[in-house]
Amino acid sequence: MADVVERLGDAGYLASTAVATTVFLADRLGKPLLVEGPAGVGKTELAKAVAAATGAGLVRLQCYEGIDEARALYEWNHAKQLLRITASRGEEGWDATRDDVFSEEFLLPRPLLTAIRRTDPTVLLVDEIDKADVEVEGLLLEVLSDFQVSIPELGTVTANRRPFVLLTSNSTRELSEALKRRCLFLHLDFPDADLERRIVLTRVPELTEQLTDALVRTVRVLRAMELRKVPSVAETIDWGRTLLALGLDTLDDDAVRATLGVVLKHRSDAERAAAELRLN
């Protein structure tokens, strides 16, 4: 596992042994990897790091409420089809025209089909799958089981080279057992203080260790509060960059008060934090 940890580290991702082991097994077993955890703990960054560490191309399907097959898998270029039908009117029969307009020339691949058809090493990131409808999970089952896509007009497209598949979930809803059964599982939580210090110093090496320690301690205090949105690791890094840009070398009350908006994005959270931190 040391090699996996090192390669992910070279890609800018500080992975624990548990994370490295799960990534290694997902690759060796050819199984999709489902990564659950709070927003901002590095789930998406893990997929990017795997792609960078392996020299693979990253194909990302960003899920959202209402996403459908056309946005996830493929759709036909209807405007171009209509132009071709209009141009060929009277020159050939419908059967020939139909075969023409439902050909490769008029197909618009979306992320799932793009990843299946790639012959180069590929990481397929299905980001925030919990935001998609259950129907999209059903669509994924064929892809994750057999790494193939059925296109009625063209037939079945099967992957010549299986992509490394990583799905992320913020656990806003329960995923189906059928989907979970096809995946290895990894839960990511916020890192401990030592790991978060290392992450911040890796991303913002100009920060002093003393300021980094103060920054991480303060963020951990904020996460312990009952906030609408707790600060993510990315926001800890942004806070460090903010302090650096302002030329601040201490995180005193004035610095926290002036820059709290970098990590807290709701007024109620900022007011609660100011009260509990006793910022005047």
Tab-separated table of C-alpha atoms in Angstrom:
chain	number	residue	atom	x	y	z
A	1	MET	CA	0.000	0.000	0.000
A	2	ALA	CA	2.975	2.268	0.480
A	3	ASP	CA	3.285	2.652	-3.291
A	4	VAL	CA	-0.362	3.730	-3.620
A	5	VAL	CA	0.020	6.205	-0.748
A	6	GLU	CA	3.151	7.603	-2.374
A	7	ARG	CA	1.613	7.931	-5.847
A	8	LEU	CA	-1.508	9.633	-4.489
A	9	GLY	CA	0.753	11.887	-2.421
A	10	ASP	CA	2.698	12.846	-5.548
A	11	ALA	CA	-0.668	13.809	-7.059
A	12	GLY	CA	-1.338	16.069	-4.072
A	13	TYR	CA	-3.644	13.762	-2.118
A	14	LEU	CA	-2.552	12.634	1.360
A	15	ALA	CA	-4.221	9.253	1.731
A	16	SER	CA	-4.492	7.036	4.786
A	17	THR	CA	-3.635	3.355	4.552
A	18	ALA	CA	-7.352	2.513	4.569
A	19	VAL	CA	-8.035	4.827	1.627
A	20	ALA	CA	-5.022	3.547	-0.321
A	21	THR	CA	-6.030	-0.073	0.322
A	22	THR	CA	-9.584	0.473	-0.901
A	23	VAL	CA	-8.392	2.273	-4.046
A	24	PHE	CA	-5.912	-0.553	-4.712
A	25	LEU	CA	-8.615	-3.223	-4.328
A	26	ALA	CA	-11.088	-1.349	-6.534
A	27	ASP	CA	-8.467	-1.246	-9.278
A	28	ARG	CA	-7.363	-4.873	-8.897
A	29	LEU	CA	-10.879	-6.288	-8.637
A	30	GLY	CA	-12.292	-4.059	-11.371
A	31	LYS	CA	-15.053	-2.899	-9.022
A	32	PRO	CA	-16.589	0.566	-8.814
A	33	LEU	CA	-15.752	2.469	-5.641
A	34	LEU	CA	-18.533	4.248	-3.741
A	35	VAL	CA	-17.169	6.991	-1.478
A	36	GLU	CA	-19.583	8.464	1.060
A	37	GLY	CA	-19.073	11.242	3.565
A	38	PRO	CA	-19.834	14.882	4.364
A	39	ALA	CA	-19.363	17.526	1.701
A	40	GLY	CA	-15.838	18.847	1.481
A	41	VAL	CA	-13.842	15.906	2.859
A	42	GLY	CA	-12.005	15.165	-0.393
A	43	LYS	CA	-14.203	12.633	-2.207
A	44	THR	CA	-14.016	14.354	-5.593
A	45	GLU	CA	-10.343	15.166	-5.051
A	46	LEU	CA	-9.661	11.451	-4.579
A	47	ALA	CA	-10.968	10.721	-8.079
A	48	LYS	CA	-8.830	13.512	-9.522
A	49	ALA	CA	-5.797	12.197	-7.665
A	50	VAL	CA	-6.341	8.637	-8.930
A	51	ALA	CA	-6.522	9.975	-12.487
A	52	ALA	CA	-3.361	12.042	-12.024
A	53	ALA	CA	-1.481	9.212	-10.298
A	54	THR	CA	-2.289	6.713	-13.046
A	55	GLY	CA	-2.026	9.070	-16.013
A	56	ALA	CA	-5.686	8.411	-16.835
A	57	GLY	CA	-8.206	10.750	-18.372
A	58	LEU	CA	-10.946	11.982	-16.036
A	59	VAL	CA	-14.558	11.823	-17.252
A	60	ARG	CA	-16.997	13.445	-14.817
A	61	LEU	CA	-20.741	13.025	-14.568
A	62	GLN	CA	-22.030	15.707	-12.196
A	63	CYS	CA	-25.373	14.572	-10.836
A	64	TYR	CA	-28.220	16.893	-9.884
A	65	GLU	CA	-31.932	16.693	-9.302
A	66	GLY	CA	-33.684	16.033	-12.608
A	67	ILE	CA	-30.688	14.679	-14.530
A	68	ASP	CA	-31.895	12.174	-17.107
A	69	GLU	CA	-30.569	9.570	-19.534
A	70	ALA	CA	-29.927	12.134	-22.243
A	71	ARG	CA	-27.584	14.109	-19.987
A	72	ALA	CA	-25.905	11.077	-18.451
A	73	LEU	CA	-25.629	8.611	-21.326
A	74	TYR	CA	-26.245	9.980	-24.816
A	75	GLU	CA	-28.704	11.886	-26.954
A	76	TRP	CA	-29.296	12.471	-30.626
A	77	ASN	CA	-28.524	15.752	-32.352
A	78	HIS	CA	-32.122	16.473	-33.295
A	79	ALA	CA	-31.416	19.749	-35.067
A	80	LYS	CA	-28.831	18.100	-37.319
A	81	GLN	CA	-31.145	15.140	-37.913
A	82	LEU	CA	-33.950	17.471	-38.986
A	83	LEU	CA	-31.650	19.271	-41.411
A	84	ARG	CA	-30.571	15.976	-42.957
A	85	ILE	CA	-34.159	14.755	-43.281
A	86	THR	CA	-35.175	18.035	-44.905
A	87	ALA	CA	-32.203	17.966	-47.277
A	88	SER	CA	-32.836	14.390	-48.397
A	89	ARG	CA	-36.606	14.718	-48.824
A	90	GLY	CA	-37.675	13.084	-52.055
A	91	GLU	CA	-34.204	11.792	-52.897
A	92	GLU	CA	-34.303	8.549	-50.889
A	93	GLY	CA	-36.801	6.407	-49.006
A	94	TRP	CA	-37.555	6.719	-45.315
A	95	ASP	CA	-35.714	3.520	-44.429
A	96	ALA	CA	-32.475	4.844	-45.878
A	97	THR	CA	-32.990	8.249	-44.296
A	98	ARG	CA	-33.728	6.694	-40.909
A	99	ASP	CA	-30.591	4.568	-41.043
A	100	ASP	CA	-28.635	7.680	-41.948
A	101	VAL	CA	-29.911	9.994	-39.216
A	102	PHE	CA	-29.540	7.354	-36.498
A	103	SER	CA	-25.880	6.812	-37.251
A	104	GLU	CA	-22.680	7.714	-35.430
A	105	GLU	CA	-22.556	11.122	-37.103
A	106	PHE	CA	-25.647	12.280	-35.197
A	107	LEU	CA	-24.839	10.756	-31.812
A	108	LEU	CA	-23.895	13.054	-28.911
A	109	PRO	CA	-22.082	10.984	-26.259
A	110	ARG	CA	-22.486	12.100	-22.671
A	111	PRO	CA	-20.135	11.138	-19.795
A	112	LEU	CA	-21.186	7.502	-19.280
A	113	LEU	CA	-20.965	6.579	-22.949
A	114	THR	CA	-17.786	8.613	-23.368
A	115	ALA	CA	-16.089	6.664	-20.566
A	116	ILE	CA	-17.254	3.308	-21.939
A	117	ARG	CA	-15.932	4.043	-25.426
A	118	ARG	CA	-12.511	5.368	-24.435
A	119	THR	CA	-9.576	3.095	-25.195
A	120	ASP	CA	-7.101	5.060	-23.071
A	121	PRO	CA	-6.939	4.667	-19.264
A	122	THR	CA	-9.973	6.427	-17.815
A	123	VAL	CA	-11.344	7.397	-14.412
A	124	LEU	CA	-15.122	7.824	-14.487
A	125	LEU	CA	-16.308	10.092	-11.670
A	126	VAL	CA	-20.037	9.946	-10.909
A	127	ASP	CA	-20.205	12.895	-8.549
A	128	GLU	CA	-22.950	13.302	-5.944
A	129	ILE	CA	-24.992	10.323	-7.075
A	130	ASP	CA	-27.330	10.889	-4.111
A	131	LYS	CA	-28.640	14.052	-5.815
A	132	ALA	CA	-29.872	12.092	-8.846
A	133	ASP	CA	-33.229	10.351	-9.050
A	134	VAL	CA	-33.590	6.618	-8.452
A	135	GLU	CA	-34.113	6.143	-12.204
A	136	VAL	CA	-30.541	7.275	-12.851
A	137	GLU	CA	-29.317	4.607	-10.434
A	138	GLY	CA	-31.148	2.044	-12.568
A	139	LEU	CA	-29.354	3.388	-15.629
A	140	LEU	CA	-26.031	2.972	-13.857
A	141	LEU	CA	-26.657	-0.666	-13.014
A	142	GLU	CA	-26.025	-1.849	-16.582
A	143	VAL	CA	-22.935	0.291	-16.834
A	144	LEU	CA	-21.489	-0.840	-13.497
A	145	SER	CA	-22.391	-4.521	-13.943
A	146	ASP	CA	-21.210	-5.171	-17.477
A	147	PHE	CA	-19.537	-1.923	-18.496
A	148	GLN	CA	-21.752	-1.698	-21.518
A	149	VAL	CA	-24.408	0.625	-22.894
A	150	SER	CA	-27.381	-0.343	-25.036
A	151	ILE	CA	-28.294	2.045	-27.840
A	152	PRO	CA	-31.427	0.702	-29.579
A	153	GLU	CA	-30.558	2.240	-32.947
A	154	LEU	CA	-26.890	1.166	-32.945
A	155	GLY	CA	-26.703	-1.877	-30.673
A	156	THR	CA	-24.675	-2.558	-27.551
A	157	VAL	CA	-21.427	-0.702	-26.892
A	158	THR	CA	-19.069	-2.677	-24.639
A	159	ALA	CA	-15.958	-1.263	-23.039
A	160	ASN	CA	-12.718	-2.532	-24.544
A	161	ARG	CA	-10.938	-1.110	-21.518
A	162	ARG	CA	-12.838	-0.813	-18.261
A	163	PRO	CA	-12.644	2.593	-16.608
A	164	PHE	CA	-11.877	3.006	-12.938
A	165	VAL	CA	-15.259	4.106	-11.581
A	166	LEU	CA	-15.615	6.258	-8.479
A	167	LEU	CA	-19.021	7.381	-7.219
A	168	THR	CA	-19.399	10.006	-4.509
A	169	SER	CA	-22.324	10.575	-2.169
A	170	ASN	CA	-22.976	13.162	0.541
A	171	SER	CA	-25.558	10.770	2.044
A	172	THR	CA	-28.482	13.129	1.454
A	173	ARG	CA	-30.575	10.041	0.627
A	174	GLU	CA	-30.166	6.297	0.906
A	175	LEU	CA	-28.798	4.646	-2.222
A	176	SER	CA	-30.307	1.416	-3.516
A	177	GLU	CA	-28.948	-1.924	-2.343
A	178	ALA	CA	-28.531	-2.972	-5.981
A	179	LEU	CA	-26.138	-0.087	-6.582
A	180	LYS	CA	-24.228	-0.641	-3.353
A	181	ARG	CA	-23.863	-4.341	-4.103
A	182	ARG	CA	-21.885	-3.582	-7.235
A	183	CYS	CA	-19.402	-1.324	-5.456
A	184	LEU	CA	-16.655	-1.389	-2.905
A	185	PHE	CA	-17.403	1.075	-0.116
A	186	LEU	CA	-15.299	3.769	1.508
A	187	HIS	CA	-16.434	6.275	4.121
A	188	LEU	CA	-14.473	9.511	4.326
A	189	ASP	CA	-14.851	11.836	7.281
A	190	PHE	CA	-13.086	15.061	8.146
A	191	PRO	CA	-9.385	14.354	8.749
A	192	ASP	CA	-7.873	14.440	12.193
A	193	ALA	CA	-5.923	17.523	13.219
A	194	ASP	CA	-2.528	16.153	12.233
A	195	LEU	CA	-3.631	15.105	8.756
A	196	GLU	CA	-5.444	18.387	8.145
A	197	ARG	CA	-2.286	20.306	9.099
A	198	ARG	CA	-0.319	18.270	6.588
A	199	ILE	CA	-2.952	18.866	3.909
A	200	VAL	CA	-2.942	22.621	4.485
A	201	LEU	CA	0.858	22.803	4.482
A	202	THR	CA	0.947	20.756	1.264
A	203	ARG	CA	-1.496	23.104	-0.477
A	204	VAL	CA	-0.270	26.348	1.135
A	205	PRO	CA	3.403	25.695	1.896
A	206	GLU	CA	4.103	29.397	2.551
A	207	LEU	CA	2.116	29.284	5.804
A	208	THR	CA	4.076	28.952	9.028
A	209	GLU	CA	3.472	25.870	11.128
A	210	GLN	CA	2.302	28.054	14.004
A	211	LEU	CA	-0.344	29.776	11.887
A	212	THR	CA	-1.394	26.453	10.360
A	213	ASP	CA	-1.873	24.965	13.837
A	214	ALA	CA	-4.020	27.928	14.893
A	215	LEU	CA	-6.037	27.698	11.685
A	216	VAL	CA	-6.747	23.984	12.049
A	217	ARG	CA	-7.632	24.335	15.761
A	218	THR	CA	-10.117	27.093	14.965
A	219	VAL	CA	-11.725	25.133	12.127
A	220	ARG	CA	-12.137	22.108	14.391
A	221	VAL	CA	-13.862	24.314	16.982
A	222	LEU	CA	-16.214	25.588	14.268
A	223	ARG	CA	-17.024	22.031	13.161
A	224	ALA	CA	-18.017	21.153	16.705
A	225	MET	CA	-20.703	23.852	16.656
A	226	GLU	CA	-24.253	23.260	15.452
A	227	LEU	CA	-23.860	25.041	12.113
A	228	ARG	CA	-25.924	24.815	8.951
A	229	LYS	CA	-22.756	24.118	6.985
A	230	VAL	CA	-19.531	23.125	8.682
A	231	PRO	CA	-16.249	24.229	7.057
A	232	SER	CA	-14.791	21.766	4.562
A	233	VAL	CA	-11.133	20.919	4.133
A	234	ALA	CA	-11.153	23.002	0.942
A	235	GLU	CA	-12.378	25.982	2.964
A	236	THR	CA	-9.619	25.453	5.517
A	237	ILE	CA	-7.150	25.688	2.646
A	238	ASP	CA	-8.908	28.793	1.311
A	239	TRP	CA	-8.699	30.366	4.757
A	240	GLY	CA	-4.969	29.734	4.843
A	241	ARG	CA	-4.548	31.347	1.420
A	242	THR	CA	-6.658	34.295	2.570
A	243	LEU	CA	-4.486	34.913	5.617
A	244	LEU	CA	-1.408	34.678	3.442
A	245	ALA	CA	-2.821	37.135	0.902
A	246	LEU	CA	-3.597	39.617	3.692
A	247	GLY	CA	-0.108	39.286	5.100
A	248	LEU	CA	-1.384	38.045	8.469
A	249	ASP	CA	0.917	35.941	10.604
A	250	THR	CA	-1.421	35.372	13.561
A	251	LEU	CA	-5.031	34.260	13.823
A	252	ASP	CA	-6.218	36.684	16.465
A	253	ASP	CA	-9.795	37.856	17.044
A	254	ASP	CA	-9.477	40.672	14.497
A	255	ALA	CA	-8.200	38.292	11.813
A	256	VAL	CA	-10.962	35.753	12.498
A	257	ARG	CA	-13.659	38.444	12.461
A	258	ALA	CA	-12.389	39.922	9.188
A	259	THR	CA	-12.064	36.620	7.335
A	260	LEU	CA	-14.777	34.395	8.814
A	261	GLY	CA	-16.791	34.663	5.594
A	262	VAL	CA	-14.201	32.498	3.868
A	263	VAL	CA	-15.276	29.439	5.863
A	264	LEU	CA	-18.835	30.202	7.011
A	265	LYS	CA	-21.398	30.920	4.305
A	266	HIS	CA	-24.566	31.505	6.337
A	267	ARG	CA	-25.293	34.570	8.449
A	268	SER	CA	-26.683	32.462	11.284
A	269	ASP	CA	-23.487	30.373	11.313
A	270	ALA	CA	-21.309	33.480	11.430
A	271	GLU	CA	-23.358	34.948	14.289
A	272	ARG	CA	-23.219	31.698	16.269
A	273	ALA	CA	-19.471	31.381	15.689
A	274	ALA	CA	-18.861	35.007	16.723
A	275	ALA	CA	-20.839	34.469	19.908
A	276	GLU	CA	-19.166	31.178	20.857
A	277	LEU	CA	-15.709	32.425	19.946
A	278	ARG	CA	-16.541	35.650	21.833
A	279	LEU	CA	-15.640	37.929	18.972
A	280	ASN	CA	-16.674	41.494	19.743
